[in-house]
XYZ file of C-alpha atoms in Angstrom:
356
model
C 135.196 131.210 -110.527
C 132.882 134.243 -110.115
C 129.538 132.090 -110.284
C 130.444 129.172 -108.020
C 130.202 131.631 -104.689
C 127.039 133.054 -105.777
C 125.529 129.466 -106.555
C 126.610 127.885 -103.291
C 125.410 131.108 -101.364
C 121.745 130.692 -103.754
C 121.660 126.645 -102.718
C 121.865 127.605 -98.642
C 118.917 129.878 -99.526
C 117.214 127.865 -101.172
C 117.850 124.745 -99.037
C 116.716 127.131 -95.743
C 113.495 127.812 -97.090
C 112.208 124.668 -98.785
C 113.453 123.153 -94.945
C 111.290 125.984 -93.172
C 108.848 125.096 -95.408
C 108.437 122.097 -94.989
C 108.689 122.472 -91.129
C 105.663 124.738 -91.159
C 104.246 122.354 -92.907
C 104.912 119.485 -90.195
C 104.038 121.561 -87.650
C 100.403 120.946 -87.673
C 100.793 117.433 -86.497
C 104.364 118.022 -84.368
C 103.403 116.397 -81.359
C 102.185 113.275 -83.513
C 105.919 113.275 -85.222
C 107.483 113.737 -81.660
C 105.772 110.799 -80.193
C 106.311 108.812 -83.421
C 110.042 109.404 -82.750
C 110.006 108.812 -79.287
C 108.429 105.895 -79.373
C 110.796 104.495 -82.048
C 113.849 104.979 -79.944
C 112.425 103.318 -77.122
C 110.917 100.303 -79.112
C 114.403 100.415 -81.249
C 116.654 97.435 -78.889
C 113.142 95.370 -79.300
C 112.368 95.889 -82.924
C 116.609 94.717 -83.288
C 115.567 91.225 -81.161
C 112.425 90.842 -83.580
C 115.235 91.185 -86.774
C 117.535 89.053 -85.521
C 114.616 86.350 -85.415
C 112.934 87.247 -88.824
C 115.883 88.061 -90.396
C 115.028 89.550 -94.539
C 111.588 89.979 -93.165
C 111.738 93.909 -92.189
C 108.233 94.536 -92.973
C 106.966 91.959 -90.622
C 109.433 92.551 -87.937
C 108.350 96.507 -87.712
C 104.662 95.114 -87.672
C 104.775 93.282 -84.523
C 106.811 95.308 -83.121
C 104.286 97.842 -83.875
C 101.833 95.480 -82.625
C 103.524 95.048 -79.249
C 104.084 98.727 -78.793
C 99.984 98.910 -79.259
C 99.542 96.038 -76.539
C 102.151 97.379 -73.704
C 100.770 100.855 -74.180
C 97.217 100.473 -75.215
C 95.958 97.635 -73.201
C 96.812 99.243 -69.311
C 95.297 102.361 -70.468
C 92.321 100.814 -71.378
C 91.786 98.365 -68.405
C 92.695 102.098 -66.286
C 89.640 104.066 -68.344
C 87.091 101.121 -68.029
C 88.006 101.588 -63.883
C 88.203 105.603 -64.356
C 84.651 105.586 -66.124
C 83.179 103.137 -63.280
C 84.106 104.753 -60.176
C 83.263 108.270 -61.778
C 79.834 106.744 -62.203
C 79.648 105.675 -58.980
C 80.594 109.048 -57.587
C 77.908 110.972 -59.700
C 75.542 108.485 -58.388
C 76.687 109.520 -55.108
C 75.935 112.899 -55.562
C 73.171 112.587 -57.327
C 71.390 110.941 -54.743
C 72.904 113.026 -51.349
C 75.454 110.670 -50.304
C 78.259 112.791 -51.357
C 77.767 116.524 -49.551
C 80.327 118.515 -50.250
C 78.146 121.062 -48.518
C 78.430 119.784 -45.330
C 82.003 119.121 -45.806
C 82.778 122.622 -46.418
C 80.777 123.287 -42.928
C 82.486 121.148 -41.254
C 85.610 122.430 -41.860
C 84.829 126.021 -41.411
C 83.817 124.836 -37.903
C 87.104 123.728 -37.336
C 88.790 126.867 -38.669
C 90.111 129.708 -36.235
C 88.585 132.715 -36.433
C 91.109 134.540 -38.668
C 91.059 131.967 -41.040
C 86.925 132.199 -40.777
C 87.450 136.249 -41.148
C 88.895 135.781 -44.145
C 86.292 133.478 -45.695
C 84.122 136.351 -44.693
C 85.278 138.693 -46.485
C 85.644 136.873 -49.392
C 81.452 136.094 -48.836
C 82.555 132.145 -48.815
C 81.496 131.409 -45.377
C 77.526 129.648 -45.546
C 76.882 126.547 -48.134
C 74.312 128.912 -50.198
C 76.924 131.486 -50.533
C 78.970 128.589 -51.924
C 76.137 127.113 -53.908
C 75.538 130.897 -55.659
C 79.069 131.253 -56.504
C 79.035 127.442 -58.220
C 76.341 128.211 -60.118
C 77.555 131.055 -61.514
C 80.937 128.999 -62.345
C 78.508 126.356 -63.762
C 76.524 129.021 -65.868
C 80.051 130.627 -67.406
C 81.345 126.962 -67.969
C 77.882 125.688 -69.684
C 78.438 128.866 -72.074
C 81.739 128.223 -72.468
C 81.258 124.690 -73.828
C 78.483 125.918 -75.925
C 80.612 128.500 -77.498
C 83.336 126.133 -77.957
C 81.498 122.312 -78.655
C 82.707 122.736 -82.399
C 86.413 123.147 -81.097
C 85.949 120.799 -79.117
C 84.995 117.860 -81.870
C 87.425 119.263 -84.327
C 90.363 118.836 -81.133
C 88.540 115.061 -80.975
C 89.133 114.803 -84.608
C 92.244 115.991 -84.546
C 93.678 113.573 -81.975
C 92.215 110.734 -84.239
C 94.197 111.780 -87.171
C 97.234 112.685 -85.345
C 97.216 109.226 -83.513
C 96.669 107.686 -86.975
C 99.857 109.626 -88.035
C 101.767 108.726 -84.654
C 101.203 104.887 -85.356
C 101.923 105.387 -89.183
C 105.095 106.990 -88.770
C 106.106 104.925 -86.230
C 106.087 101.985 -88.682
C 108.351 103.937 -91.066
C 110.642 104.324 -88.382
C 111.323 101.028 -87.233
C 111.573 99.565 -90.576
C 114.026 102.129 -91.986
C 115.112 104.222 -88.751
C 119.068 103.128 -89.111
C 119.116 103.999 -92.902
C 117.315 107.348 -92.350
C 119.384 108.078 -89.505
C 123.082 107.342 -91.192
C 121.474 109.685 -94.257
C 120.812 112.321 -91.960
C 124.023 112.084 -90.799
C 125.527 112.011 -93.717
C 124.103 115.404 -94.381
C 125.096 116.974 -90.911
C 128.096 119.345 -91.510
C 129.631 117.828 -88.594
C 132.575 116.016 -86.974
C 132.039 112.329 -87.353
C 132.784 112.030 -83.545
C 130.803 115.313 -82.470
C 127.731 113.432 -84.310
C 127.907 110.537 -82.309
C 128.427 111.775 -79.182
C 125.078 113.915 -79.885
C 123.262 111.361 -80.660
C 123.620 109.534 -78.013
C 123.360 112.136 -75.683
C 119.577 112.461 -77.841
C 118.429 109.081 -77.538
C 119.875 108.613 -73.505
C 118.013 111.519 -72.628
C 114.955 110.545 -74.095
C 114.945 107.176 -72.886
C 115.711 107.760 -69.586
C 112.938 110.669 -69.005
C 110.534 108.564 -70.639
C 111.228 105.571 -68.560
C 112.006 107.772 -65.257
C 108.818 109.678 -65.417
C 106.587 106.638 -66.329
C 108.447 104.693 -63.865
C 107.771 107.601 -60.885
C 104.284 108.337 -62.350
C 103.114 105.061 -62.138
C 104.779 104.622 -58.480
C 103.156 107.868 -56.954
C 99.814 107.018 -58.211
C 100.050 103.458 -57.416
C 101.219 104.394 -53.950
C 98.510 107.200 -53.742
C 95.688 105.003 -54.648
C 96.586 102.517 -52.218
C 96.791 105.007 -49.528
C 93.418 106.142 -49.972
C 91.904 102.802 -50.765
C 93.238 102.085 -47.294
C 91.809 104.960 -45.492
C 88.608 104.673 -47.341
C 88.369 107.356 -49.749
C 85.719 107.109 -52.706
C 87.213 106.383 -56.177
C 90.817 105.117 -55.343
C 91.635 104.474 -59.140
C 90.554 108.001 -59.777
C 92.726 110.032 -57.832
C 95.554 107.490 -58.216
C 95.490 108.405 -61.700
C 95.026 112.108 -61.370
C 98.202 111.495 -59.113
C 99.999 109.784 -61.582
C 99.357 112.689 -64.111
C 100.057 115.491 -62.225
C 103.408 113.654 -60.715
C 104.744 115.078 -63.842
C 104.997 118.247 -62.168
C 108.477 117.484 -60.403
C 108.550 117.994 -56.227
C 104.211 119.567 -55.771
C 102.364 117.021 -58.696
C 100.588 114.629 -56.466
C 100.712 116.562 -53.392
C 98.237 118.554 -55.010
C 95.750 115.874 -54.191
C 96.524 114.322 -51.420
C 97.265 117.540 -49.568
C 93.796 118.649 -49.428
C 92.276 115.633 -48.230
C 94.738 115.592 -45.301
C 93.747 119.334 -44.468
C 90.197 118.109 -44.582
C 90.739 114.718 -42.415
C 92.865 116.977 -39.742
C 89.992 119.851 -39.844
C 86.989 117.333 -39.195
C 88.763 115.689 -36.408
C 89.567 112.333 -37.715
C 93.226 113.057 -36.627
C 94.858 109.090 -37.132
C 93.808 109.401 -40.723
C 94.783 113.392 -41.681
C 98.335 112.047 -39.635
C 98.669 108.417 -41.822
C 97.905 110.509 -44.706
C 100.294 113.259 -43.855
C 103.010 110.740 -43.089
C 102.639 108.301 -46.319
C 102.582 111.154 -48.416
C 105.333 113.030 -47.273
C 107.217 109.878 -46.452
C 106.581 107.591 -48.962
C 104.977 109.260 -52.250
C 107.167 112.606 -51.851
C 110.387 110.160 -51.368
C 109.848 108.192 -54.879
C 109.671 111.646 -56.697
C 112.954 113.106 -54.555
C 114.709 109.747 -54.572
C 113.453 107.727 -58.183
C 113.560 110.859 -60.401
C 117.371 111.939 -60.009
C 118.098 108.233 -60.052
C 116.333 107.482 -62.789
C 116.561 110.902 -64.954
C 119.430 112.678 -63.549
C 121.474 109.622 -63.423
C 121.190 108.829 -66.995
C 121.379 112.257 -68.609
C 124.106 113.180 -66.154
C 122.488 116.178 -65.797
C 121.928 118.443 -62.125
C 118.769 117.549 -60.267
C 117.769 121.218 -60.744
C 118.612 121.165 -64.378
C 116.209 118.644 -64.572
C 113.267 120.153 -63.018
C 113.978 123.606 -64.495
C 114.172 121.965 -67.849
C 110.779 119.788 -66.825
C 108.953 122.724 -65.932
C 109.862 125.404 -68.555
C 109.451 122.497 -71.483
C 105.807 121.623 -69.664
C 105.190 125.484 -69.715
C 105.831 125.790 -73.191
C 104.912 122.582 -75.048
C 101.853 121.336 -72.666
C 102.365 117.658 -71.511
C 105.123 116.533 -74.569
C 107.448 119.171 -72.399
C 108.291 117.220 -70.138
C 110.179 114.941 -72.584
C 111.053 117.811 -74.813
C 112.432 120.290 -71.856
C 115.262 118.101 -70.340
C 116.009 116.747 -74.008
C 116.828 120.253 -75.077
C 118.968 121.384 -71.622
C 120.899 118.190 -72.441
C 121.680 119.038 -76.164
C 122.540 122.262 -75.162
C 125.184 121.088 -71.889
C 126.232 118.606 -74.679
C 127.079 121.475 -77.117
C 128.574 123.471 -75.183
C 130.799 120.543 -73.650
C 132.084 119.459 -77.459
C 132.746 123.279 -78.197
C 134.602 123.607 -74.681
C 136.668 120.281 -75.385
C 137.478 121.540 -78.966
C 138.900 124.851 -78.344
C 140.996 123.210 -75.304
C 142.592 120.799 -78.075
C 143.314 123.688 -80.097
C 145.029 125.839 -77.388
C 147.424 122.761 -75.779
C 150.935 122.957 -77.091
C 151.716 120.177 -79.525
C 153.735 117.374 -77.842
C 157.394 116.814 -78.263
């Protein structure tokens, strides 16, 4: 009677460090395990369809789901790199030979500037092109070192992505095959009330499907939108800033005005008004409306979570985690609301009087 306390109390111990462990272990290749997982859950309802048609054949239905996952994913990306890579050559032709002079951009717009606003450039010594050129070149001397210092990193980080996409596609395999039996073993193991595990679980797999989805869905819109907008008014390299629109979209409420912003200022400064307004207008209109409109529809909606929630959440998981934050951040605010919801609910059916 004496030793079974002590043995229980040695098994937690034991069973909190091997896990630790073997999360430190893991924790080399996280964000490959992440994206394994999310990807899983959102190829989960297909690889189901693929069973029901190969029924016994689990093996082969994981592998083209697998294969699928590859095509939807893979393929856009690389028909939006082969366009990314061509109009960035084009640009550095551009420069290259004098068509593109950012010089006399800059001029032109401290032209149109008012004389505090030119005051200011003064003192910060950023009012003549050669001033300009000195302080690049000094940027481009620091940055030359800096990739010097760091080109080893930089093919190990290479190297690493390699692997942990190997790892990503690997595991992501495993998961479709045998995702239901893992999952009803892990909760198996949970010391938790059967209907407290659901309900979490579902809250996990609705949040991460629906930020996935949402933020692809307003990415894509908000660069679409924004490369349109400038392949209208004429702007080199549509595709490229569409994309760099896309990415920083994100950012919830400032991503892709961080791009289109400055090209207004520049349009307004040099005098071609009807283009700094249409710019103005579509982008406060139109792109900044599919980020304040799509996103709580699409994100909030689902998760049932506040809009500010959501971009607190977005932009404190983005802070800490890098890009995979913005999936992890609102998954995690979620979780908790969930928690605290089931722990609210339980001590209510505690405290109400039993019926008569």
């Amino acid at each position: 009677m004496t030793q079974h306390p002590l043995q229980q109390k040695t098994f937690l111990l034991l069973l909190t460090l091997v896990t630790v462990a073997f999360g430190a272990i893991l924790w080399q290749f996280h964000g490959a395990i992440f994206w394994g997982m999310v990807l899983a859950i959102l190829f989960a309802p297909l690889h189901r369809k693929m069973l029901r048609r190969m029924p016994q054949r689990e093996n082969l239905a994981a592998l083209c789901t697998l294969g699928l996952c590859l095509v939807v994913v893979i393929l856009p990306l690389s028909l939006i790199t082969v366009s990314l890579i061509q109009e960035a050559n084009t640009i550095y032709e551009r420069l290259r030979s004098g068509q593109l002079n950012f010089g006399a951009y800059f001029e032109q717009i401290v032209a149109a500037l008012p004389s505090w606003a030119v005051g200011l450039l003064e003192r910060l010594n950023l009012t003549t092109i050669t001033q300009i050129q000195q302080k690049l070149s000094s940027v481009a001397v620091q940055a030359s070192q800096l990739i010097a210092t760091q080109a080893v990193s930089i093919g190990q980080n290479t190297l690493e992505f390699l692997v942990g996409f190997g790892i990503m596609l690997y595991l992501l395999f495993f998961l479709l095959r045998d995702g239901r039996s893992l999952a009803l073993r892990i909760g198996q193991a949970t010391p938790l009330d059967n209907e407290h595990k659901k309900q979490l679980v579902t809250k996990f797999t609705t949040v991460i499907r629906a930020t996935v989805k949402g933020n692809i869905v307003v990415a894509a819109s908000q660069g679409a939108l924004g490369g349109l907008i400038f392949w209208f008014l004429g702007i080199q390299g549509p595709v490229l800033w569409g994309v760099l629109m896309a990415f920083l979209s994100l950012l919830p409420a400032v991503g892709a005005g961080l791009i289109w912003v400055p090209v207004a200022i520049y349009f307004l400064a040099t005098g071609a008004v009807w283009q700094g307004v249409v710019l103005t207008l579509f982008g406060i209109c139109v792109i900044g409306l599919v980020d304040n409109i799509l996103r709580p529809i699409l994100v909030g909606k689902d998760t049932k979570m506040p809009d500010y929630v959501v971009l607190i959440s977005t932009l404190g998981g983005m802070a800490m985690f890098g890009l995979t934050g913005f999936v992890i951040g609102p998954t995690i605010a979620a979780l908790f609301m969930a928690s605290w919801d089931l722990l609210a609910s339980s001590e209510e059916s505690q405290q109400a009087p039993p019926a008569a």
